[in-house]
Short mmCIF file of C-alpha atoms in Angstrom, two decimals:
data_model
loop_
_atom_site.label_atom_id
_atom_site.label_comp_id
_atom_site.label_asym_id
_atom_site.label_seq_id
_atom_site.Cartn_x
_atom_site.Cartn_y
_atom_site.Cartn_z
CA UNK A 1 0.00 0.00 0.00
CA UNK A 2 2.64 2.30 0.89
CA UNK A 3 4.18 1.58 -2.67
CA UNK A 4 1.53 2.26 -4.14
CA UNK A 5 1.03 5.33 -2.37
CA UNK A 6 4.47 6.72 -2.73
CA UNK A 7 4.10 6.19 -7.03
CA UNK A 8 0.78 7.63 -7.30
CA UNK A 9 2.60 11.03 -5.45
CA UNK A 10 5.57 10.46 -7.82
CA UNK A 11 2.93 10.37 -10.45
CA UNK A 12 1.24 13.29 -9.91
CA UNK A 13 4.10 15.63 -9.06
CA UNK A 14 5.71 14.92 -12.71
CA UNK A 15 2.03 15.87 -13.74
CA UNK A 16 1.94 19.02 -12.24
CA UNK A 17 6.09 19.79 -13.18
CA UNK A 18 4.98 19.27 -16.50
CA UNK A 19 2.03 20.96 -16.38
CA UNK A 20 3.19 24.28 -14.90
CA UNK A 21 5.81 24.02 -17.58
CA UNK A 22 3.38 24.36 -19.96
CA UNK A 23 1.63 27.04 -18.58
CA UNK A 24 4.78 28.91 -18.21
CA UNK A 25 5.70 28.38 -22.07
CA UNK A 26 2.29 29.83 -22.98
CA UNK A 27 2.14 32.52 -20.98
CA UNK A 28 1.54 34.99 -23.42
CA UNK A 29 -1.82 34.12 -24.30
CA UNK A 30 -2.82 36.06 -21.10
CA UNK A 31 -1.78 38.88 -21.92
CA UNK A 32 -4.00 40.24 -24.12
CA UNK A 33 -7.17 39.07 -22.07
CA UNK A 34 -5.67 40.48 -18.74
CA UNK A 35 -3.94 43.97 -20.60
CA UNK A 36 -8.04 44.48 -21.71
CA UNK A 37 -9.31 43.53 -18.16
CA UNK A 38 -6.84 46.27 -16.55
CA UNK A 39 -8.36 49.34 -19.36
CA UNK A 40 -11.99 48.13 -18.71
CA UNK A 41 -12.55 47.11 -22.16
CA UNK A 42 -13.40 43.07 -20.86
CA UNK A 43 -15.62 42.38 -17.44
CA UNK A 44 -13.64 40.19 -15.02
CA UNK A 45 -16.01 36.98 -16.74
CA UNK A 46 -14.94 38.30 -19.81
CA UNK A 47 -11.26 38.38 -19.76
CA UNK A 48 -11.72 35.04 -17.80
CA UNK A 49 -13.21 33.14 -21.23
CA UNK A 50 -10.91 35.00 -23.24
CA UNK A 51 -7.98 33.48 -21.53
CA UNK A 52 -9.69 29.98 -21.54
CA UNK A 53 -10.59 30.18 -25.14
CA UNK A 54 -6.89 31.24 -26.08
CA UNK A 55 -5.44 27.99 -23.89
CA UNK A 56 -8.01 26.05 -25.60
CA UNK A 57 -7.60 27.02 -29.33
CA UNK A 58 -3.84 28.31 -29.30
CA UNK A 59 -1.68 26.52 -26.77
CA UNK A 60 1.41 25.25 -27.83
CA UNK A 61 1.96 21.80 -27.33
CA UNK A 62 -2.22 20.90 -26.64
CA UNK A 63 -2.34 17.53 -28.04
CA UNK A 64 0.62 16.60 -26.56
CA UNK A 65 -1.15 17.22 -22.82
CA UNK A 66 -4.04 15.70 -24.27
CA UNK A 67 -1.95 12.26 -24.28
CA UNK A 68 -0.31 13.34 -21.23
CA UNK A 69 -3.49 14.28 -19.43
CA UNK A 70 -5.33 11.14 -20.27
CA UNK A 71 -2.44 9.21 -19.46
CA UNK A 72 -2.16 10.20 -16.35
CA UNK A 73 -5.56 9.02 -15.51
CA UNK A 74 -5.28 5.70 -17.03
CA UNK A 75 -2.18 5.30 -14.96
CA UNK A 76 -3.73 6.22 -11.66
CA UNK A 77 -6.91 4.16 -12.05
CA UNK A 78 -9.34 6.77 -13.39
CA UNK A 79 -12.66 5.96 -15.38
CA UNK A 80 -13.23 9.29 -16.45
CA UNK A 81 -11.28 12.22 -18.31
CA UNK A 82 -12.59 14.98 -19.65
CA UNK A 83 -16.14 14.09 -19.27
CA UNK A 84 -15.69 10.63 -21.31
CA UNK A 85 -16.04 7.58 -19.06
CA UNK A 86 -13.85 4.24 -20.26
CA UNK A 87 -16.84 1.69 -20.02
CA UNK A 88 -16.49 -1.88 -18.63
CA UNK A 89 -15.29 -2.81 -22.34
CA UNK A 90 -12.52 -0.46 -22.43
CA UNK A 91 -14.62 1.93 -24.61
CA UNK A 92 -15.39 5.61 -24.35
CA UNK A 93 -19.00 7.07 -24.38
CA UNK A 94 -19.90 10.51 -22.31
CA UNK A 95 -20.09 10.02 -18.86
CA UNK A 96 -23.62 10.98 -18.28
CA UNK A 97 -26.92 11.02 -20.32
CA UNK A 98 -29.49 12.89 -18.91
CA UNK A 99 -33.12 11.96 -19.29
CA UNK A 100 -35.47 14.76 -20.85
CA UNK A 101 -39.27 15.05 -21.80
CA UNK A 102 -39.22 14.26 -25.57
CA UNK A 103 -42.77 15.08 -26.03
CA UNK A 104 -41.50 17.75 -28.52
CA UNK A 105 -39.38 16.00 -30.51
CA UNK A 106 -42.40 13.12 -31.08
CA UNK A 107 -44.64 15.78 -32.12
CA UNK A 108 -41.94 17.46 -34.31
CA UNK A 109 -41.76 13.62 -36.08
CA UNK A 110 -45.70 13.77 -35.98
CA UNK A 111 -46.48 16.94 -37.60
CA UNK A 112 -43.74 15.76 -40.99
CA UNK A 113 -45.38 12.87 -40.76
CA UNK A 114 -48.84 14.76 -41.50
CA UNK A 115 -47.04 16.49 -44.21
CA UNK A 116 -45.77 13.66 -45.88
CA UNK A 117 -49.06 11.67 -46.05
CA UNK A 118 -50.86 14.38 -47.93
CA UNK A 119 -48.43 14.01 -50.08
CA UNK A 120 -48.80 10.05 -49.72
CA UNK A 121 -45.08 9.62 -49.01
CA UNK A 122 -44.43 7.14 -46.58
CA UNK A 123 -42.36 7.89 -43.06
CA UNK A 124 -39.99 5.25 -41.59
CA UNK A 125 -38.52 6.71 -38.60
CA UNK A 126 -35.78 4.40 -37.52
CA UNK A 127 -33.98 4.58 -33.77
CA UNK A 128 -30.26 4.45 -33.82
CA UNK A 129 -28.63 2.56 -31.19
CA UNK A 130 -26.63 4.85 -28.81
CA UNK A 131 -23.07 3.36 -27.63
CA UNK A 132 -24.68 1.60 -24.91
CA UNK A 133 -26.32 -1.65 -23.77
CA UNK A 134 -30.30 -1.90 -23.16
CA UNK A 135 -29.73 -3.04 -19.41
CA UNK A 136 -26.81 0.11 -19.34
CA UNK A 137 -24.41 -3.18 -18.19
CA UNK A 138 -21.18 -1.07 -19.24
CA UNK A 139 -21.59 1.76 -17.17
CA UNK A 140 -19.16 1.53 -14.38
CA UNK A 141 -20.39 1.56 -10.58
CA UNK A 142 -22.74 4.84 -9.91
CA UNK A 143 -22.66 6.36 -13.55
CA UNK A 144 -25.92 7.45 -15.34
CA UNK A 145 -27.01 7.07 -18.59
CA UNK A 146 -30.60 7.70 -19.57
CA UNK A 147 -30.32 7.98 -23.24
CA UNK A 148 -32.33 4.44 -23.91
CA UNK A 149 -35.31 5.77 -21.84
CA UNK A 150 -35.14 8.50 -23.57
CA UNK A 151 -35.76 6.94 -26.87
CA UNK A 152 -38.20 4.42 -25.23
CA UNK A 153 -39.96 7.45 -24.31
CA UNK A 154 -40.12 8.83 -27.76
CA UNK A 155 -40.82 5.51 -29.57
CA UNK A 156 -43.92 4.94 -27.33
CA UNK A 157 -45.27 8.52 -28.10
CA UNK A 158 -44.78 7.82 -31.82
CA UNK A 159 -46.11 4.38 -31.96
CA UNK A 160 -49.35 5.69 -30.25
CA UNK A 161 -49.72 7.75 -32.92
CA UNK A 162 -49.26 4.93 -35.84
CA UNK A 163 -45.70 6.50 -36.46
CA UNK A 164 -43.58 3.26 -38.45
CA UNK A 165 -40.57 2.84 -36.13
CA UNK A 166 -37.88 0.50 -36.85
CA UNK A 167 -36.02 0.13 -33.29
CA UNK A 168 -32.39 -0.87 -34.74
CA UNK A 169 -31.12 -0.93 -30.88
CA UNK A 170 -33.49 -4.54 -30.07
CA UNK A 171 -30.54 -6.22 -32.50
CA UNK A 172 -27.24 -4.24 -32.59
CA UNK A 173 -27.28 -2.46 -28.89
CA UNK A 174 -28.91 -5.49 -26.82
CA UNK A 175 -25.66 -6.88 -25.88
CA UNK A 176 -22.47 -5.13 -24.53
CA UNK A 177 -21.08 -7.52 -27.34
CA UNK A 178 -22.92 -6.15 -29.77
CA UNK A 179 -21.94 -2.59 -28.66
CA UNK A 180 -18.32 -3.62 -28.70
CA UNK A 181 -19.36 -5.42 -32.51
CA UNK A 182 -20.78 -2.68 -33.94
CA UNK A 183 -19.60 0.46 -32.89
CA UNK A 184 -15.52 2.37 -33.29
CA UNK A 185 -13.92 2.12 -29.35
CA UNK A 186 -13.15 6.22 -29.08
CA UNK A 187 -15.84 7.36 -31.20
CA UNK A 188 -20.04 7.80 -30.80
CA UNK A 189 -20.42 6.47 -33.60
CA UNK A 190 -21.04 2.87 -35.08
CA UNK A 191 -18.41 1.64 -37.16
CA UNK A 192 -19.09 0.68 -41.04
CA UNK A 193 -19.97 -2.99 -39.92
CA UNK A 194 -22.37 -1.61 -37.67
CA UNK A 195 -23.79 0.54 -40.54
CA UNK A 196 -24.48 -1.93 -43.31
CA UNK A 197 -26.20 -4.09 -40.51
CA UNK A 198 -28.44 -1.31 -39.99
CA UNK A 199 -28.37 -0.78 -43.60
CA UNK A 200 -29.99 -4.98 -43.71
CA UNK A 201 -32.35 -4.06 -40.86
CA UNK A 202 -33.71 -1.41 -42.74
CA UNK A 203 -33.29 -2.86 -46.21
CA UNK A 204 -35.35 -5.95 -44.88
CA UNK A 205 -38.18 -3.68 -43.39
CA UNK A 206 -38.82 -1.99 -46.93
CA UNK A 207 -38.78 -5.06 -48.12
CA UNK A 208 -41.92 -5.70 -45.80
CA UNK A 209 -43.42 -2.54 -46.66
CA UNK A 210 -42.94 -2.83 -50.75
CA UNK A 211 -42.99 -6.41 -51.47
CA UNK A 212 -43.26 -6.26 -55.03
CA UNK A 213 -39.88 -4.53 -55.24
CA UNK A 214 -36.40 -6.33 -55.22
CA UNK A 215 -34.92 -4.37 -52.16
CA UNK A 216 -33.47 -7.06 -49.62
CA UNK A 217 -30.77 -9.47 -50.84
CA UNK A 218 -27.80 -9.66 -53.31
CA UNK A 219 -27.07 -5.71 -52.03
CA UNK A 220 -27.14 -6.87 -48.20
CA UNK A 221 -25.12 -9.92 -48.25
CA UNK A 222 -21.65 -8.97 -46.51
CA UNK A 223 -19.77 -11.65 -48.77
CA UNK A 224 -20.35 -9.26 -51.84
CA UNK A 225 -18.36 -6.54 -50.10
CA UNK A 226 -14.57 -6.16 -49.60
CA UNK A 227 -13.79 -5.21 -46.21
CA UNK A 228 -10.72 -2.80 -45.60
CA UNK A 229 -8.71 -1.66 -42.96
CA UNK A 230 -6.00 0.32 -42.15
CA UNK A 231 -4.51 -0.30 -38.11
CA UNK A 232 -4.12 1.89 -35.41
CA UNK A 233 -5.61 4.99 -37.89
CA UNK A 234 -8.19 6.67 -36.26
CA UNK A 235 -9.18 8.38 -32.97
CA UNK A 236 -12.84 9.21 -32.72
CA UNK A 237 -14.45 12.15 -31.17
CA UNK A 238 -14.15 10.57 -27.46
CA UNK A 239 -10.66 9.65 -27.86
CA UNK A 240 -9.99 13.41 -29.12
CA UNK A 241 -10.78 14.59 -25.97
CA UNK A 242 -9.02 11.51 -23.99
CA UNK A 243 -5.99 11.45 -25.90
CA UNK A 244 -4.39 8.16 -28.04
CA UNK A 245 -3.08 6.17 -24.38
CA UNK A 246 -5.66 6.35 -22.22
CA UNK A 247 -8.25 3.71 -24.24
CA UNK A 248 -5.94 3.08 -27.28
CA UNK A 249 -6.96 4.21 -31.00
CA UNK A 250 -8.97 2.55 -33.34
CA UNK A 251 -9.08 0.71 -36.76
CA UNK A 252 -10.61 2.89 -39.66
CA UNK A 253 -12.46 0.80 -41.51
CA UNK A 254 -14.59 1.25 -44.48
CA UNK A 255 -16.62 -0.96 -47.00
CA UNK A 256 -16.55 -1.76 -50.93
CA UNK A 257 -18.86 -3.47 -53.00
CA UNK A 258 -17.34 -6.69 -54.96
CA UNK A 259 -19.75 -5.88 -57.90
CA UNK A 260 -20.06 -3.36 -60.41
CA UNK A 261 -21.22 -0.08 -59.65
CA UNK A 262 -21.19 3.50 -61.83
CA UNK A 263 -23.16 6.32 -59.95
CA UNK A 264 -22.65 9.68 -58.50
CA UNK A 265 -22.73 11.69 -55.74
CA UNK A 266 -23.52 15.78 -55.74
CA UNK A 267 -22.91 17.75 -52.77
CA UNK A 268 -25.65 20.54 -53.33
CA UNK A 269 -24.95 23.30 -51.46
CA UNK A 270 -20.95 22.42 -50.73
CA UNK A 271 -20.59 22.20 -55.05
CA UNK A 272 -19.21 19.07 -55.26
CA UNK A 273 -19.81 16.12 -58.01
CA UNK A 274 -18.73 12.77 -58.10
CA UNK A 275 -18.96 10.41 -60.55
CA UNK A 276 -17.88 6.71 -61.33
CA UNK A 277 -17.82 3.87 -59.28
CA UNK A 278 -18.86 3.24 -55.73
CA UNK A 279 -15.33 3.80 -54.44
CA UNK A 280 -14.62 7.30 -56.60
CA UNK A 281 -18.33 8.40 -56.16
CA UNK A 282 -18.26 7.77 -51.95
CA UNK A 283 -15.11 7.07 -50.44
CA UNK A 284 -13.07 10.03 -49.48
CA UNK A 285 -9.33 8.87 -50.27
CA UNK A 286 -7.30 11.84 -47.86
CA UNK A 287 -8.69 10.26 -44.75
CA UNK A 288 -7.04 6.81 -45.86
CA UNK A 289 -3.74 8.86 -47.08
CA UNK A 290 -2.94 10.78 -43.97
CA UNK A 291 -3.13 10.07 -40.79
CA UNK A 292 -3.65 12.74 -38.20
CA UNK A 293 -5.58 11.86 -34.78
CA UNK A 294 -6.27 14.95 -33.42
CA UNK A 295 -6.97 17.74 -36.98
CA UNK A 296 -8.28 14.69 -39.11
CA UNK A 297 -12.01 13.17 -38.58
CA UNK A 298 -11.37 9.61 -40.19
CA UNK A 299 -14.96 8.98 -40.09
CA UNK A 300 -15.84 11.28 -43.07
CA UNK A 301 -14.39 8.57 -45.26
CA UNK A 302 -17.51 8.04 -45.74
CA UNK A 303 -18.69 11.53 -48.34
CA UNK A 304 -16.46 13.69 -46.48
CA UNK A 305 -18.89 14.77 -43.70
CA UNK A 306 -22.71 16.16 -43.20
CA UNK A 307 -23.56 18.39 -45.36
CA UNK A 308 -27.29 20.37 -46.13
CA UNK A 309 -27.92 18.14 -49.26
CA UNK A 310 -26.77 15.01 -50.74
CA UNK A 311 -28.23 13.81 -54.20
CA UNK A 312 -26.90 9.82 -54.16
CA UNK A 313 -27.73 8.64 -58.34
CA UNK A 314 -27.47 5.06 -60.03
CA UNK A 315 -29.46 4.32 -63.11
CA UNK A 316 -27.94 1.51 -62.80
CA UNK A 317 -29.75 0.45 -59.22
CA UNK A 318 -32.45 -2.35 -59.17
CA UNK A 319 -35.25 0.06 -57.90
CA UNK A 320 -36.56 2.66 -59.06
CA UNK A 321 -38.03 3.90 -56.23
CA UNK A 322 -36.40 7.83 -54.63
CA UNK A 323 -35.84 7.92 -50.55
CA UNK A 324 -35.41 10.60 -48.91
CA UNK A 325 -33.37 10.14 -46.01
CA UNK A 326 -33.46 13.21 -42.79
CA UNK A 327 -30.68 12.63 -41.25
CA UNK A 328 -27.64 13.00 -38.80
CA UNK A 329 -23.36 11.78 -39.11
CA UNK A 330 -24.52 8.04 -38.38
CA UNK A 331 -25.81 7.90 -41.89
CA UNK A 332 -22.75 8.87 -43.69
CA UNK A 333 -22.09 4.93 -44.66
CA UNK A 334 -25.52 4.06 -44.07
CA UNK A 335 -26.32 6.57 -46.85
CA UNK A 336 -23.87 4.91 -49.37
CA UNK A 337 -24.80 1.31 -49.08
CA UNK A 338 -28.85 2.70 -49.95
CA UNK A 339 -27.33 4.58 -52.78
CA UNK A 340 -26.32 0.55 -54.82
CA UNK A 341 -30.02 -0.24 -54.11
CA UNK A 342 -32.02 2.44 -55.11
CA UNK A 343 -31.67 4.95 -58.33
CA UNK A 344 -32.72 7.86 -56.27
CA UNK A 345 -30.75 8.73 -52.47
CA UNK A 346 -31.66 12.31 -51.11
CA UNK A 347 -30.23 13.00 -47.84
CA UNK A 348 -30.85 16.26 -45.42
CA UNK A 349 -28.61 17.08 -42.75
CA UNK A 350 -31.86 17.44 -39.29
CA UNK A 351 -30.97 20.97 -39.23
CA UNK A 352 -32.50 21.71 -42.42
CA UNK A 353 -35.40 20.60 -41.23
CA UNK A 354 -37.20 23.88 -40.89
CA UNK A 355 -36.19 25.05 -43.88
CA UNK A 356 -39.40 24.45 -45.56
CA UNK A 357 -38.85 25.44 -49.19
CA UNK A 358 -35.67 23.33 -49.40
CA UNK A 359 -37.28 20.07 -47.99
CA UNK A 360 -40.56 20.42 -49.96
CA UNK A 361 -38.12 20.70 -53.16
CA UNK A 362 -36.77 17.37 -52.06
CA UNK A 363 -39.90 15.36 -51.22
CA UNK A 364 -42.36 16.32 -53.96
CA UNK A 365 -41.26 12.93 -56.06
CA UNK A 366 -39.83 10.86 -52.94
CA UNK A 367 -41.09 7.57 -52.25
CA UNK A 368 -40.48 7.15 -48.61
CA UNK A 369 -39.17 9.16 -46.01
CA UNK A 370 -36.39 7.88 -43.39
CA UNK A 371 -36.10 10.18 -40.35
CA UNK A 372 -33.36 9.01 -38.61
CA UNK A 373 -32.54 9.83 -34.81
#
């Protein structure tokens, strides 16, 4: 015990050494922030943010005690840095989900809904599974995570209101296996495996709804898609905050199709076209080039990241049927694997939600809707 005592204080006071070494190297970014304190021209709160914002956006040396940081509580038994707790798994999720009335989100759901069946357009919405187990096993002694009652919450309200829900969590979060399966260690989001099984979940429920089209199959059989990998490449938005020691780094991973495929891929509002096959029209090749943990987001392999509008085309695509997917950065895979299936993928970042004129635009020849969470 007294060992182990007398290294933890060894520990911590190269921590703090190193620490007020770094402080001392950067201590010019206080002076601007103080110098306008002292001629009144920034409140005490304000010069206070000022220098926090500088040490947070210009310090010298920041990743590096980002590592440090987070290996420092590794090292001395911690479970949580920077608000990201290291689940039972040796993953990293935020450390606490609070639970919230999400009456107004269900009636947000509800009232596009309305809109869409004038129209008769069709509304799946579908429930991503968050990067925790249904019986919150992972969660380490005391934690709180209320995110699945959350969504229980909102799938009741929209199911009472003959709202189609596909609940992808009852097959790819019921499990801390499938959690560890399905979704990237230091990042919130699923990993491309996780992705195309939600893209068969969902495939196989249009299926149900459209029977006489050819939806579910040859498109969602794993064995007609190459696999790739490149080690140790990635560190997701958790890790970011954690640093690369304190739950590792991850594999990037990302999916091609084995069969022929010409399409394209326009980026509305950004200007961007792509056209060719699967790999030129959807993979982003920079993110597989270079590696950098903390400036690069690895996940935008996947179409390079969310963006207002994304017009997915294949004339070559067994059905010719248009979706219209609403959307947030889980679909950024999911997006691509729809896009070999059907001639006609829209897809609208949520936040463009309420802009009216550029969503009616989009759904006036769509087929079905797919809100997901």
């Amino acid at each position: 015990m007294k060992k182990k005592k007398l290294a933890s204080g060894i520990l911590t006071m190269v921590f703090l050494v190193i620490l007020l070494n770094l402080a001392y190297s950067n201590r010019t970014l206080l002076d601007e922030p103080i110098q306008k304190y002292l001629n009144k021209e920034y409140t005490f709160e304000e010069s206070k943010n000022a220098i926090t914002s500088a040490y947070i956006e210009k310090l010298e040396q920041k990743y590096w005690f980002i590592n440090l940081n987070g290996l420092f509580v590794k090292l001395s038994g911690g479970r949580v840095c920077n608000d990201i707790v290291l689940l039972k798994n040796n993953m990293l999720t935020d450390e606490i989900v609070s639970g919230y009335d999400t009456t107004n989100n269900a009636l947000k759901v509800e009232e596009l809904s309305e809109q869409l069946r004038k129209k008769d357009i069709d509304l799946i919405y579908v429930q991503n599974p968050a990067k925790m187990d249904l019986n919150n096993d992972l969660l380490p002694l005391g934690m709180v995570n209320e995110g699945n009652n959350n969504a229980n919450q909102l799938i009741e309200h929209l199911t009472d209101n003959n709202i189609n829900v596909l609940d992808l969590r009852t097959d790819m979060a019921d499990t801390p296996e499938h959690i560890k399966e399905y979704f990237y260690n230091t990042d919130h989001h699923w990993n491309p495996l996780g992705a195309f099984r939600a893209f068969q979940e969902i495939s196989e429920y249009l299926q149900e709804m459209y029977p006489e089209e050819e939806i579910y199959g040859y498109y969602q059989d794993l064995d007609n898609w190459d696999v790739h990998r490149k080690e140790d490449w990635f560190l997701g938005s958790r890790g970011k905050r954690t640093g690369t020691y304190f739950a590792g780094v991850d594999d990037l991973i990302w999916l091609t199709p084995k069969f022929e495929t010409e399409m394209s891929l326009a980026n509305i509002y950004g200007d961007e076209f792509y056209y060719g096959d699967y790999e030129t029209s959807n993979i982003r090749e920079e993110y597989i080039n270079e590696r950098d943990y903390f400036e690069l987001d690895a996940y935008c392999v996947y179409v390079g990241g969310d963006y207002p509008l994304v017009k997915h085309r294949n004339n070559k695509a067994p059905v010719d049927k248009k979706i219209l997917i609403v959307k947030d950065s889980f679909v950024l895979p999911l997006q691509t694997y729809f896009s070999t299936v059907f001639k006609e993928v829209d897809v609208i970042e949520k936040t463009e939600i309420n802009e009216n004129s550029k969503i009616d635009r989009e759904i006036k020849e769509t087929g079905v809707v797919i809100y997901e969470r």
